[in-house]
Tab-separated table of N, CA and C in Angstrom:
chain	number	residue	atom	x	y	z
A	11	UNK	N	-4.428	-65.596	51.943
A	11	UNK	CA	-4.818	-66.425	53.060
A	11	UNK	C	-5.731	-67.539	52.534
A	12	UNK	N	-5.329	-68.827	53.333
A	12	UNK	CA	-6.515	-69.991	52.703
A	12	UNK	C	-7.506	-70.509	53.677
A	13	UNK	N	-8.401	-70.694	53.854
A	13	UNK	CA	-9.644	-70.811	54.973
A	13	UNK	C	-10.076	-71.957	54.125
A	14	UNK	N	-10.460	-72.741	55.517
A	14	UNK	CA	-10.705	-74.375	55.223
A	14	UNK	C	-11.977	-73.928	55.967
A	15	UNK	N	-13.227	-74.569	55.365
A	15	UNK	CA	-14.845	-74.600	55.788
A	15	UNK	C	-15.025	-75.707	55.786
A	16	UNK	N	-15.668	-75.650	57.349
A	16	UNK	CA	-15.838	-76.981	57.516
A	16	UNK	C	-17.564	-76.829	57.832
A	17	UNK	N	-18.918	-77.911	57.131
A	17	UNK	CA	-19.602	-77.743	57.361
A	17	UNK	C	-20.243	-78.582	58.914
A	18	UNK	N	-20.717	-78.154	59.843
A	18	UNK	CA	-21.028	-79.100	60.871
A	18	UNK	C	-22.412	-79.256	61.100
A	19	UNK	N	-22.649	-80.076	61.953
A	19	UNK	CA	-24.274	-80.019	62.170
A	19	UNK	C	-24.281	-80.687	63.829
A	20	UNK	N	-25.196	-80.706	64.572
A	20	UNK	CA	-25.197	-80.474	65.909
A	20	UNK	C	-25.786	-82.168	65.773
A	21	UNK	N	-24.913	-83.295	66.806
A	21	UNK	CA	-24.881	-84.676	66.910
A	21	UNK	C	-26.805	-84.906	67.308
A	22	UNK	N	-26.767	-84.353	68.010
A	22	UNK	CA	-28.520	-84.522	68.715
A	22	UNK	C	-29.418	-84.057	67.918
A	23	UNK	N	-28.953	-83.132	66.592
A	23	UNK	CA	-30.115	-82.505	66.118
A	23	UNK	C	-29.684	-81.928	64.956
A	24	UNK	N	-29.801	-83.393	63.752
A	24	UNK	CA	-28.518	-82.841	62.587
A	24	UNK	C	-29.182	-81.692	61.838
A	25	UNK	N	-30.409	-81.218	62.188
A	25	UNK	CA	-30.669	-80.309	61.265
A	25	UNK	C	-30.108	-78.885	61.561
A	26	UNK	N	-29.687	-79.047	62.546
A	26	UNK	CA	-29.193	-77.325	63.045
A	26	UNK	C	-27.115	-77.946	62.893
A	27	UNK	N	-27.362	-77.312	61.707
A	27	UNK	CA	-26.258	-77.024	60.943
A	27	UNK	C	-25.148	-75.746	60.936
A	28	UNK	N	-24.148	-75.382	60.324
A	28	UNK	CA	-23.862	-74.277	60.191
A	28	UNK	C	-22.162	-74.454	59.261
A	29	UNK	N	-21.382	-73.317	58.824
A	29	UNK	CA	-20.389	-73.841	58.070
A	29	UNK	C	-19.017	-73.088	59.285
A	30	UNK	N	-17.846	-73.344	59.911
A	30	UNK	CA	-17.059	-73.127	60.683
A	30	UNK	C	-15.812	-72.711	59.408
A	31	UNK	N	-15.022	-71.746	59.867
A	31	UNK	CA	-13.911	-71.171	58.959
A	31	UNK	C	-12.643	-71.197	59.538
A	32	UNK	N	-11.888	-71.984	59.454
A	32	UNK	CA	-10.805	-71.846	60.188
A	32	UNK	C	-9.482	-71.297	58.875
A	33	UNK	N	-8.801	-70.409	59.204
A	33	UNK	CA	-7.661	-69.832	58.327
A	33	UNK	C	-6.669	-69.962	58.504
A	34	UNK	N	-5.718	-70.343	57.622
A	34	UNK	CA	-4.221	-70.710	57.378
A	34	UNK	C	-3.630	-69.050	56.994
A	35	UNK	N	-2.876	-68.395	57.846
A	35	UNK	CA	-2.303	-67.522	57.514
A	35	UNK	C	-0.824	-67.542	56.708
A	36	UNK	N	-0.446	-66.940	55.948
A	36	UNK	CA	0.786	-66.793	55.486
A	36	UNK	C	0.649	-66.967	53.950
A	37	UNK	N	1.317	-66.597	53.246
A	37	UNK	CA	1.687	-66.523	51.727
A	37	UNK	C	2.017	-67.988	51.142
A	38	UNK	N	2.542	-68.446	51.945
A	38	UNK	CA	2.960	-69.764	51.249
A	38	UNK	C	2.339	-70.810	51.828
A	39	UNK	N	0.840	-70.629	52.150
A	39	UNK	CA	0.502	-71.495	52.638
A	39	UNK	C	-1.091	-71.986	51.543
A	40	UNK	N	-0.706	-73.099	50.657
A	40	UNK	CA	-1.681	-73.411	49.332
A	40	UNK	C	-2.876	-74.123	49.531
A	41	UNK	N	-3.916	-74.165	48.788
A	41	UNK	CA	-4.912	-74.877	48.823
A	41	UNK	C	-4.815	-76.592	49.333
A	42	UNK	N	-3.572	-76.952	48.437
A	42	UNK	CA	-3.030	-78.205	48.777
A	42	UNK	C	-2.631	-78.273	50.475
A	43	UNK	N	-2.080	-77.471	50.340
A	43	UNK	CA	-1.371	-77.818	51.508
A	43	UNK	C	-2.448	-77.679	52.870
A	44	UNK	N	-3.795	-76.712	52.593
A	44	UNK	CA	-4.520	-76.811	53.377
A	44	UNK	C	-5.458	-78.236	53.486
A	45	UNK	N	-5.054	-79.213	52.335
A	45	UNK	CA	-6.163	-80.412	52.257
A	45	UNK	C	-5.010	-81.055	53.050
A	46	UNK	N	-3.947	-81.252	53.247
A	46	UNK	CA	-3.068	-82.072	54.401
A	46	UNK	C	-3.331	-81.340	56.058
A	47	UNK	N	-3.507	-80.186	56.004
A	47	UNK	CA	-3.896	-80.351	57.454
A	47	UNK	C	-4.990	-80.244	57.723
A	48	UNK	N	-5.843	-80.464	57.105
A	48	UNK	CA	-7.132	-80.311	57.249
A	48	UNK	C	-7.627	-81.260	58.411
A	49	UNK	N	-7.559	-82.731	58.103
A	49	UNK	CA	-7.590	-83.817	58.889
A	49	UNK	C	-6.936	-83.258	60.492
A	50	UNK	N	-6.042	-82.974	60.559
A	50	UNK	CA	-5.528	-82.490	62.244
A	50	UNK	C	-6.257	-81.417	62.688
A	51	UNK	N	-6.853	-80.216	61.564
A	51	UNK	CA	-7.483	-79.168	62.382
A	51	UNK	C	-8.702	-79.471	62.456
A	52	UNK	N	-9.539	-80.360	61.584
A	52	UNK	CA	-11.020	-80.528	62.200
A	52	UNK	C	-11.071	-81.922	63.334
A	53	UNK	N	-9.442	-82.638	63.547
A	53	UNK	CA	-10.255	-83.481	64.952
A	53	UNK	C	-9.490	-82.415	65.931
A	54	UNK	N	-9.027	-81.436	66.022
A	54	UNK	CA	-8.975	-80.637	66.769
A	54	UNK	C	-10.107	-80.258	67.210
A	55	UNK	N	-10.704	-79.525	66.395
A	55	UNK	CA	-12.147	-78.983	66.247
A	55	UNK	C	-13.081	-79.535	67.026
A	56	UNK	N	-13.225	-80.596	66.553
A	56	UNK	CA	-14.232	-81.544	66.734
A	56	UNK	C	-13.937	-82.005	68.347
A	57	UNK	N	-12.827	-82.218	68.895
A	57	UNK	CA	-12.104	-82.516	70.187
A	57	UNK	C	-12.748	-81.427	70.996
A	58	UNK	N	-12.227	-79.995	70.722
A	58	UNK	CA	-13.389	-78.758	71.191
A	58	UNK	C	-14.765	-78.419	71.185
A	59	UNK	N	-15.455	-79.271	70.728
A	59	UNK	CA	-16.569	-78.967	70.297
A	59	UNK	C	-17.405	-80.815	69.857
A	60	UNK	N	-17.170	-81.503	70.897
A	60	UNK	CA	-17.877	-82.891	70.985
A	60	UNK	C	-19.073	-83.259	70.420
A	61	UNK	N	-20.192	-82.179	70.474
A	61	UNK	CA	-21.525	-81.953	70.217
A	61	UNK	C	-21.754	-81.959	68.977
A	62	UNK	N	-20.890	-81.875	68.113
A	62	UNK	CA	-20.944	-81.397	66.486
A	62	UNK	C	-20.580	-82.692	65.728
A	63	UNK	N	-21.101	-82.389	64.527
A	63	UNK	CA	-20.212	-83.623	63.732
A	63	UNK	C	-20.271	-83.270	62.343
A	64	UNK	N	-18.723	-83.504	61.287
A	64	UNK	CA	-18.473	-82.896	60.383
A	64	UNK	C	-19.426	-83.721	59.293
A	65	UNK	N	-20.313	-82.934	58.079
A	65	UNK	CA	-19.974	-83.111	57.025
A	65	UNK	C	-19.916	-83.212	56.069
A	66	UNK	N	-18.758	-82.588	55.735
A	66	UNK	CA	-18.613	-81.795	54.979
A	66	UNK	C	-16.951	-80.761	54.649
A	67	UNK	N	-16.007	-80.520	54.042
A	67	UNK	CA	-14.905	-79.573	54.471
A	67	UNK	C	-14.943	-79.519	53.317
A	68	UNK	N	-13.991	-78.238	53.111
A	68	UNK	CA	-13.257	-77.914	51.521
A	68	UNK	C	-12.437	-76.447	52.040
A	69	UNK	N	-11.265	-76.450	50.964
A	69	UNK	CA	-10.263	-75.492	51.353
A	69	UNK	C	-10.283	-74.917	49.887
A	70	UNK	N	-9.977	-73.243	50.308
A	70	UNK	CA	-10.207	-72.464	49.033
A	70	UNK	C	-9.388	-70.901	49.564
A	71	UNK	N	-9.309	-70.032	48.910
A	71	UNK	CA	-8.766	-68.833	49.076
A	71	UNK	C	-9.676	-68.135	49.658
A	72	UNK	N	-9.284	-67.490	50.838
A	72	UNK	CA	-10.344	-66.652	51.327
A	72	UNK	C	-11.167	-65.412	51.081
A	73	UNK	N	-12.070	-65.238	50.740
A	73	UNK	CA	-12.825	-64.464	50.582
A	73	UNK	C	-13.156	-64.638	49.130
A	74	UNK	N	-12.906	-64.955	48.635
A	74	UNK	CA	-13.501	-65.403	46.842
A	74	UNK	C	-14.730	-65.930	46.613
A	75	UNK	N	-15.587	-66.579	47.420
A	75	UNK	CA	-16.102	-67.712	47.232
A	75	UNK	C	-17.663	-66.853	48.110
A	76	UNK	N	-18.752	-66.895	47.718
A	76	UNK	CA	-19.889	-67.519	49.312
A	76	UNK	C	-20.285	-68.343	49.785
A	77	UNK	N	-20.725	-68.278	50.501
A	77	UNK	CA	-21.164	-69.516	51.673
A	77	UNK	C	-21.309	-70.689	50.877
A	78	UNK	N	-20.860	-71.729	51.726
A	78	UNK	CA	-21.310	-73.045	51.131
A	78	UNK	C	-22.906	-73.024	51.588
């Protein structure tokens, strides 16, 4: 599985931060291929969630890694 982290921080009050994980399920689904949708799932994101603002992202294999 590949999980794209996206770091955000709150528009009114950039210090209250935090990192959001959204996951690409399936086997054939690559690091690469998570940097092409990346762009559609964080203005998704961001569409849900107005208050926030990205920045920061990176896509990697899930669970390998800690926190940004």
């Amino acid at each position: 599985m590949i999980e794209l982290i996206i770091a955000v921080c709150m528009s009114d009050a950039p210090e209250r931060c935090k990192n959001v994980r959204l996951n690409f399920e399936g086997e054939r689904v690559s690091v690469q291929q998570c940097s092409l949708y990346s762009q559609m799932e964080m203005a998704k994101w961001i569409g849900e969630h107005p208050n926030w603002t990205i920045k920061e992202y990176t896509c990697r294999k899930a669970g390998e890694y800690a926190d940004l």
